[in-house]
PDB file of N, CA and C in Angstrom:
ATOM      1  N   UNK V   1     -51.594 -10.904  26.785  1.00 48.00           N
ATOM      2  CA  UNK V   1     -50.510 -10.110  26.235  1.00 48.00           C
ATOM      3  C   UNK V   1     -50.396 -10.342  24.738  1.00 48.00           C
ATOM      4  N   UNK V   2     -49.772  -9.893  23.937  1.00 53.00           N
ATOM      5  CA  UNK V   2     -49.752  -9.524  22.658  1.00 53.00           C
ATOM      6  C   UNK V   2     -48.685 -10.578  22.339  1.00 53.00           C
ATOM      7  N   UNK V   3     -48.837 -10.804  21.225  1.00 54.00           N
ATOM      8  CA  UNK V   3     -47.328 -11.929  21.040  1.00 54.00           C
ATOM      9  C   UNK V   3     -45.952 -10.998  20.452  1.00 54.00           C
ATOM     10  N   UNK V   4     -46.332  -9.642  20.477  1.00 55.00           N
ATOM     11  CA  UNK V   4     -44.823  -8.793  19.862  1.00 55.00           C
ATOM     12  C   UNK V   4     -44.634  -8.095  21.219  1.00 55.00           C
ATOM     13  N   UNK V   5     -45.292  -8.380  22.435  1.00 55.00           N
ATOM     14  CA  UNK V   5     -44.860  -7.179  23.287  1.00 55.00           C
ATOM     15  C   UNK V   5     -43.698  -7.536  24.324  1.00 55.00           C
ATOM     16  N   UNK V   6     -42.592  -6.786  24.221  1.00 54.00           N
ATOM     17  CA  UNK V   6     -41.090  -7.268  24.495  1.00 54.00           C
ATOM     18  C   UNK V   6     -41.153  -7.006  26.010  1.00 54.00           C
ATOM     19  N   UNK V   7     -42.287  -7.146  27.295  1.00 54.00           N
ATOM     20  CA  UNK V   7     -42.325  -7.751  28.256  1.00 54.00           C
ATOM     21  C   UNK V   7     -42.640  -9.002  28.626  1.00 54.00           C
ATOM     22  N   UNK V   8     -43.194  -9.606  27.528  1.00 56.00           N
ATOM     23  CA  UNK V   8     -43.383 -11.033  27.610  1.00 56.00           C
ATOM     24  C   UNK V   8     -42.576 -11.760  26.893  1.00 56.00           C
ATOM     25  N   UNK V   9     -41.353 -11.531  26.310  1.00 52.00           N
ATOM     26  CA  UNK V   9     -40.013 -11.732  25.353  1.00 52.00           C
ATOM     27  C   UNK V   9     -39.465 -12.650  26.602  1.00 52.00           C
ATOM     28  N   UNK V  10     -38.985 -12.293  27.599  1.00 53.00           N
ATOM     29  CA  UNK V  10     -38.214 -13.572  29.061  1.00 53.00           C
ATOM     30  C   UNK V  10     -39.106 -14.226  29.339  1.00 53.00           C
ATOM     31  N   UNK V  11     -39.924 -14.541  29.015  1.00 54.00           N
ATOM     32  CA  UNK V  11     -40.770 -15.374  29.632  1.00 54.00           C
ATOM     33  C   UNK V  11     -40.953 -16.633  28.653  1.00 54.00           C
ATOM     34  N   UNK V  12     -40.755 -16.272  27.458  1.00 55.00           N
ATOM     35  CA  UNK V  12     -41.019 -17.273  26.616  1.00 55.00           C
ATOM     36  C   UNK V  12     -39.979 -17.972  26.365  1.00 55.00           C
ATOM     37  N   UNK V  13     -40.481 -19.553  25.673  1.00 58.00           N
ATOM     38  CA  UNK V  13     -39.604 -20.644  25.389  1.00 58.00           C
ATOM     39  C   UNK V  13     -39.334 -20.357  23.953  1.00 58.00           C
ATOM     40  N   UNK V  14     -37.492 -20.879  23.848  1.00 54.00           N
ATOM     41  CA  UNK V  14     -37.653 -20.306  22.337  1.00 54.00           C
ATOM     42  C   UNK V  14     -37.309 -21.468  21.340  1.00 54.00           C
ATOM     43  N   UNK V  15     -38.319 -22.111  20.261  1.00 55.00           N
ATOM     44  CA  UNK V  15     -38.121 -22.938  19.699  1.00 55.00           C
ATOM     45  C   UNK V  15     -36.983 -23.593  19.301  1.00 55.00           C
ATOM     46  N   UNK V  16     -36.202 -24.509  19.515  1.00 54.00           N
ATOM     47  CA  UNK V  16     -35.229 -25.411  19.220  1.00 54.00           C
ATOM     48  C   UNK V  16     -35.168 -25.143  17.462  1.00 54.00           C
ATOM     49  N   UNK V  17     -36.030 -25.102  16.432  1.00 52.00           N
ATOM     50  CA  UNK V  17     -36.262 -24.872  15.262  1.00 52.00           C
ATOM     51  C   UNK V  17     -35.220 -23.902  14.764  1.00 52.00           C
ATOM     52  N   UNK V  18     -35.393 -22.342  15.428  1.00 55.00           N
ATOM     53  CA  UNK V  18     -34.509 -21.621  15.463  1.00 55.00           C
ATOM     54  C   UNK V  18     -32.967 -21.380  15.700  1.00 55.00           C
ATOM     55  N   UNK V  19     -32.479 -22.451  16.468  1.00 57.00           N
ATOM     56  CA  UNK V  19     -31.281 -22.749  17.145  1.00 57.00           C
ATOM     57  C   UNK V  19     -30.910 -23.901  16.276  1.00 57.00           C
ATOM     58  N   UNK V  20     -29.870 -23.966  15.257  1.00 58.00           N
ATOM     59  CA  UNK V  20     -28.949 -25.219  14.968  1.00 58.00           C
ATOM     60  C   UNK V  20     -27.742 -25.196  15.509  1.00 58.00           C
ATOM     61  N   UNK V  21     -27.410 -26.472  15.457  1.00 58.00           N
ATOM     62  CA  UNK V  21     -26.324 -26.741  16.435  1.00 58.00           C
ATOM     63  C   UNK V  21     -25.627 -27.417  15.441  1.00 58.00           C
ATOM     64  N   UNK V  22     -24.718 -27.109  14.568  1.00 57.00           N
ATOM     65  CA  UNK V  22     -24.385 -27.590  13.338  1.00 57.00           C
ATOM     66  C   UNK V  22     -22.723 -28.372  13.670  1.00 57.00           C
ATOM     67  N   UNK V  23     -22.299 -27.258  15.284  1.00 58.00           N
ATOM     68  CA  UNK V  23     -21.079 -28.048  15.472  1.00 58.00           C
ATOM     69  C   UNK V  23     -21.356 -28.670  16.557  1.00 58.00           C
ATOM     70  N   UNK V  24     -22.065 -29.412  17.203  1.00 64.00           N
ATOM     71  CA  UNK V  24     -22.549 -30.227  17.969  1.00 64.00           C
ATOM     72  C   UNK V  24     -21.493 -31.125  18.799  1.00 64.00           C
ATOM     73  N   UNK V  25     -20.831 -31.507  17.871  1.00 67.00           N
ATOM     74  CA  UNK V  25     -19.778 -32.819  18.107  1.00 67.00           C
ATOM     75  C   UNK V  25     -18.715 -32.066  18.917  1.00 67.00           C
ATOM     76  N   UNK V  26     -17.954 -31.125  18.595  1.00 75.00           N
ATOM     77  CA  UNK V  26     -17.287 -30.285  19.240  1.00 75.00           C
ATOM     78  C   UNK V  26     -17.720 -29.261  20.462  1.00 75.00           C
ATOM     79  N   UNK V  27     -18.750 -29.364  21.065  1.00 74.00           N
ATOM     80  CA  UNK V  27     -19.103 -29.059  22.162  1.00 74.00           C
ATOM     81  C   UNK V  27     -19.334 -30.245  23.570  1.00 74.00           C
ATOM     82  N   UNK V  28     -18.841 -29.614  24.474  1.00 79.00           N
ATOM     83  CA  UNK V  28     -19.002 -30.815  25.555  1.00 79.00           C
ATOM     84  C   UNK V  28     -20.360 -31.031  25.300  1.00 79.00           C
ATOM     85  N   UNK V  29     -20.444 -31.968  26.571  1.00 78.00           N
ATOM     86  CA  UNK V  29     -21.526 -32.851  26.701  1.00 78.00           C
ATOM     87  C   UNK V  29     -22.662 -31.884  27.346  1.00 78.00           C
ATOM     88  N   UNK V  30     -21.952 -31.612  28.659  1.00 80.00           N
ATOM     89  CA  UNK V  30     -22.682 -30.624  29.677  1.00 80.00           C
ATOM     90  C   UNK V  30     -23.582 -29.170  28.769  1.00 80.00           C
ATOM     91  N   UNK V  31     -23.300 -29.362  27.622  1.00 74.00           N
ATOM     92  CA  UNK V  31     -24.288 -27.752  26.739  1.00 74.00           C
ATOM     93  C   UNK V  31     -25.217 -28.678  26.466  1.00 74.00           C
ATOM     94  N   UNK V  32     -25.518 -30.147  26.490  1.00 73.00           N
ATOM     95  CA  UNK V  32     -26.708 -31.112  25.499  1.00 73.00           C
ATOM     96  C   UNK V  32     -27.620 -30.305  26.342  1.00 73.00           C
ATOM     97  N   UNK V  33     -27.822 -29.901  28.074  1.00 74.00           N
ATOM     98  CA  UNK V  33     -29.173 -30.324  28.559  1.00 74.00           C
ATOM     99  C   UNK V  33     -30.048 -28.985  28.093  1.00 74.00           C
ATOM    100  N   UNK V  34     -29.163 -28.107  28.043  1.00 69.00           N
ATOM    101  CA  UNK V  34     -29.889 -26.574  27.830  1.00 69.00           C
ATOM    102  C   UNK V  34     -30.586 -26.864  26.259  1.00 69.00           C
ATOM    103  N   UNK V  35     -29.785 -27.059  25.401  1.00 69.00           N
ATOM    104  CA  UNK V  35     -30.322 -27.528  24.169  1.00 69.00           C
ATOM    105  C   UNK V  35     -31.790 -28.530  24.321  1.00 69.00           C
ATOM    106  N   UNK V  36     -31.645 -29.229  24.894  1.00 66.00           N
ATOM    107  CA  UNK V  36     -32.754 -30.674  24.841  1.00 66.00           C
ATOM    108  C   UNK V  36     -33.997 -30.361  25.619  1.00 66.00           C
ATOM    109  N   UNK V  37     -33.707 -29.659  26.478  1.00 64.00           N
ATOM    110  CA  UNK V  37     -34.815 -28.627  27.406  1.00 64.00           C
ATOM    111  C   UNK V  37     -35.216 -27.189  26.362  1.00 64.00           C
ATOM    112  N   UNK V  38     -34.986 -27.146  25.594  1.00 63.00           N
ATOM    113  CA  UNK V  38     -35.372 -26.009  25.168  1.00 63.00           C
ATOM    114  C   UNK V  38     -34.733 -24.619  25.820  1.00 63.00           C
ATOM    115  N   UNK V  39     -34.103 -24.652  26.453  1.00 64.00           N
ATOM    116  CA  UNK V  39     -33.521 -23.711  27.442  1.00 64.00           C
ATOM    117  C   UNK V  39     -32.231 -23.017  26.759  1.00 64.00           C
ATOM    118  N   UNK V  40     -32.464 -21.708  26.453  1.00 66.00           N
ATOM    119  CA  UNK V  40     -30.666 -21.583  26.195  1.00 66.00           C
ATOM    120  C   UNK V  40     -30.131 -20.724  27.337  1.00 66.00           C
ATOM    121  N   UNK V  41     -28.901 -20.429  27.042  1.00 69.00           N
ATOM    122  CA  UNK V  41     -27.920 -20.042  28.553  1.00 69.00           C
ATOM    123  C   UNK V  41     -28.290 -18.619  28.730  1.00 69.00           C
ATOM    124  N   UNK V  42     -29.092 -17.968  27.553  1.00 77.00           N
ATOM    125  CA  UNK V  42     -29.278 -16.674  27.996  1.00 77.00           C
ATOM    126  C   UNK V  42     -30.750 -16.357  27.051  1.00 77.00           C
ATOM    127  N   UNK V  43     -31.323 -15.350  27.268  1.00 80.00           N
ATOM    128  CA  UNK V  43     -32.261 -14.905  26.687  1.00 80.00           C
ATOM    129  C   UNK V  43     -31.867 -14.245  25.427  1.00 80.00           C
ATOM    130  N   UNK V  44     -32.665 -14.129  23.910  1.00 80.00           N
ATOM    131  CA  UNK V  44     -32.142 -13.241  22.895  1.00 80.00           C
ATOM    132  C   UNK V  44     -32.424 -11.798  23.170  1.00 80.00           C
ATOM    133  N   UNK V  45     -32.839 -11.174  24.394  1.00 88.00           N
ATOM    134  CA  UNK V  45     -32.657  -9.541  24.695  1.00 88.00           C
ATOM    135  C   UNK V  45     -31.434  -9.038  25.428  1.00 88.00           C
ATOM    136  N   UNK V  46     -30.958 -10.428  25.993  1.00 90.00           N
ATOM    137  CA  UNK V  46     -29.223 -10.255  26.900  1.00 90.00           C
ATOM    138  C   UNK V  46     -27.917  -9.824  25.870  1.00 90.00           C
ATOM    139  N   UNK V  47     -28.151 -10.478  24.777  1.00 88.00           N
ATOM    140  CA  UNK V  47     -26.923 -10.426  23.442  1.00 88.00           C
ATOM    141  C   UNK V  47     -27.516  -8.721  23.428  1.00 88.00           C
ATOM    142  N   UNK V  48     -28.293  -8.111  23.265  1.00 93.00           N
ATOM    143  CA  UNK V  48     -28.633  -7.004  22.467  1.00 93.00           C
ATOM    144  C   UNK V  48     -28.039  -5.609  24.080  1.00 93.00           C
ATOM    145  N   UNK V  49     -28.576  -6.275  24.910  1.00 95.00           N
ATOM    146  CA  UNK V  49     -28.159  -5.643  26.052  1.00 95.00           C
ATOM    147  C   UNK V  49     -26.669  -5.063  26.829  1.00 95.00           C
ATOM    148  N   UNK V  50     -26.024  -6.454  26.258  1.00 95.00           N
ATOM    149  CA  UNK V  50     -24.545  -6.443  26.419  1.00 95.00           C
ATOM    150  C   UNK V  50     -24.508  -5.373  25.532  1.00 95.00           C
ATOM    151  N   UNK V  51     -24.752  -5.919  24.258  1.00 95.00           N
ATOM    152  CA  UNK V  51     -23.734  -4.840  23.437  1.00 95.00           C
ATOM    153  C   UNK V  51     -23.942  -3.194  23.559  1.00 95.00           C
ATOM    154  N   UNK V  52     -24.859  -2.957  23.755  1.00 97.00           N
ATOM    155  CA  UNK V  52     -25.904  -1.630  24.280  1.00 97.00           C
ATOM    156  C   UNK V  52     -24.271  -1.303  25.293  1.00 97.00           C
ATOM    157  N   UNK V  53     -24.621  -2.062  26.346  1.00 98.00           N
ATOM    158  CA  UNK V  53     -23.513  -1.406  27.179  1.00 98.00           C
ATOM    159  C   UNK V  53     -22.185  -1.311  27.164  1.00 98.00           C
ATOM    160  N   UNK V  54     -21.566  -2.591  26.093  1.00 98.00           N
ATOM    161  CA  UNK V  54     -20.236  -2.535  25.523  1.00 98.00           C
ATOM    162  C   UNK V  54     -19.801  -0.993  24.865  1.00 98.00           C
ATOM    163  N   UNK V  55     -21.055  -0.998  23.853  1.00 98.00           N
ATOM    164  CA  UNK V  55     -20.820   0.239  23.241  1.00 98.00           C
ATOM    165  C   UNK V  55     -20.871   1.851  24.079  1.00 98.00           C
ATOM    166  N   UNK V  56     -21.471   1.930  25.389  1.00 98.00           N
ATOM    167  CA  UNK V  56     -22.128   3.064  25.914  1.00 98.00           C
ATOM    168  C   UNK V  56     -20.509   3.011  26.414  1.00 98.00           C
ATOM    169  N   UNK V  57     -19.692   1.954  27.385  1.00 98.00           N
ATOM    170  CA  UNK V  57     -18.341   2.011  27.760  1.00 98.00           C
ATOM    171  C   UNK V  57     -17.310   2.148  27.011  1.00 98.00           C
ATOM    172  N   UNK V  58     -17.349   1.638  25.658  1.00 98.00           N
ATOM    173  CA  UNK V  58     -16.583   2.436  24.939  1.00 98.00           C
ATOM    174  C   UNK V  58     -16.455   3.736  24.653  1.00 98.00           C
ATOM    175  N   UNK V  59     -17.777   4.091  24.269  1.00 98.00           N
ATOM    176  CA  UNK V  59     -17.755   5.523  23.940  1.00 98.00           C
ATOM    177  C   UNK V  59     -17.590   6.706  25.369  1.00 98.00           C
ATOM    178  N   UNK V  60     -17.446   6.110  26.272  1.00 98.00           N
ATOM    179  CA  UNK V  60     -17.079   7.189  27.562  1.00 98.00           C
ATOM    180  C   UNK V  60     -15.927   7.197  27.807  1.00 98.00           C
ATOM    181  N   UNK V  61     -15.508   5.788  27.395  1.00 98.00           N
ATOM    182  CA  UNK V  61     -13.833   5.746  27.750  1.00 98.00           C
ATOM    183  C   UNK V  61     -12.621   6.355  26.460  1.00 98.00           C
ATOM    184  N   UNK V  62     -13.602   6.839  25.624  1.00 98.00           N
ATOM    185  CA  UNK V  62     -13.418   7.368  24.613  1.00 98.00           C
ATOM    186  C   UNK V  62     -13.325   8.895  24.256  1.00 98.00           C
ATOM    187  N   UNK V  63     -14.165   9.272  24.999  1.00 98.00           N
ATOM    188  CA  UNK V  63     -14.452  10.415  24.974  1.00 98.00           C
ATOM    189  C   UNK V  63     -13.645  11.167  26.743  1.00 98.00           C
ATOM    190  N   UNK V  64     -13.819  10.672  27.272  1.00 97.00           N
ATOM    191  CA  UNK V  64     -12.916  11.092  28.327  1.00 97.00           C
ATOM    192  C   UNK V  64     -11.604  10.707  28.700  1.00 97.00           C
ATOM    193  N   UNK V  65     -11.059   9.848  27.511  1.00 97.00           N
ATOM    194  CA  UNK V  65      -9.398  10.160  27.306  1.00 97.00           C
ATOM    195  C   UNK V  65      -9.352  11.213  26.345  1.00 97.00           C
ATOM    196  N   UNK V  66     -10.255  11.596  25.107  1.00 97.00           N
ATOM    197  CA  UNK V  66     -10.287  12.628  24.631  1.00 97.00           C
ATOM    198  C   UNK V  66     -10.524  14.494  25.582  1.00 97.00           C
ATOM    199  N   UNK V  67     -10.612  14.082  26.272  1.00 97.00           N
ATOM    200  CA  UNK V  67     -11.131  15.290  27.215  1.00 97.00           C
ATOM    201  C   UNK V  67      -9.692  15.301  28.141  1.00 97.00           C
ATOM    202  N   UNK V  68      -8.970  14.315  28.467  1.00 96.00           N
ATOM    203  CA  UNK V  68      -7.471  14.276  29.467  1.00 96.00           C
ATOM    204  C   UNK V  68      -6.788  14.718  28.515  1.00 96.00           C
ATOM    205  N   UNK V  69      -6.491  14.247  26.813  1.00 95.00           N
ATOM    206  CA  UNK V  69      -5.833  14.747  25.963  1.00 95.00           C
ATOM    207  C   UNK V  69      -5.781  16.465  25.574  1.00 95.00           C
ATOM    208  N   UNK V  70      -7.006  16.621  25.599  1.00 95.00           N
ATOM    209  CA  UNK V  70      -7.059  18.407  25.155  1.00 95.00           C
ATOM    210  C   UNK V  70      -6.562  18.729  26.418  1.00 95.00           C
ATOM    211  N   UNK V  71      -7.019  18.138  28.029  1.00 95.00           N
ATOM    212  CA  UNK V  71      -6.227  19.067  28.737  1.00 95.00           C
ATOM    213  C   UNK V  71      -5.177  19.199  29.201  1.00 95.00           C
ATOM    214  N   UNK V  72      -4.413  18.430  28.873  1.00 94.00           N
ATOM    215  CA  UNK V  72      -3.025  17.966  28.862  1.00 94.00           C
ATOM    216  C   UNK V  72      -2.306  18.785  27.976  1.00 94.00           C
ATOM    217  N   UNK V  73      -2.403  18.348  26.976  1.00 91.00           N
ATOM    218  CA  UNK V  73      -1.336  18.628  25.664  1.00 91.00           C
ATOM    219  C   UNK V  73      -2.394  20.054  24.564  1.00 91.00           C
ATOM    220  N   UNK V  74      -3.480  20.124  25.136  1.00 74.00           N
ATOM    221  CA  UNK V  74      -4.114  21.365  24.748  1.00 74.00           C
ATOM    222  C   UNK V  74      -3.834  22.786  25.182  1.00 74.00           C
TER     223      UNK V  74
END
């Protein structure tokens, strides 16, 4: 596989290098192991995914109170 091809993106480990943990001290204990394993709690295509769908639910719930409004008071 290619090293840019975003089916092999979950599969990979993602360097600790990339990840600082600058407030460290203020996090429990129980976040050390994901950190120390290289492991984080989610993949970097999940953050991009959420928001994908945050935004798709906003904009419906948006647009179809706009659509109750015109037929209401329209």
């Amino acid at each position: 596989m290619a090293a840019n091809d975003s089916r092999s993106l979950a599969n990979q480990r993602i360097p600790m290098a990339n990840h600082s943990r600058t407030l460290s001290s203020y996090d429990h204990p129980h976040w050390n192991q994901f950190y120390e394993n290289g492991d984080l709690p989610a993949p970097p295509w999940m953050h991009m995914a959420t928001g994908v769908y945050v935004i798709i639910v906003a904009l419906s719930g948006t647009i179809g109170n706009s659509v109750l409004l015109l037929a209401f008071i329209g």
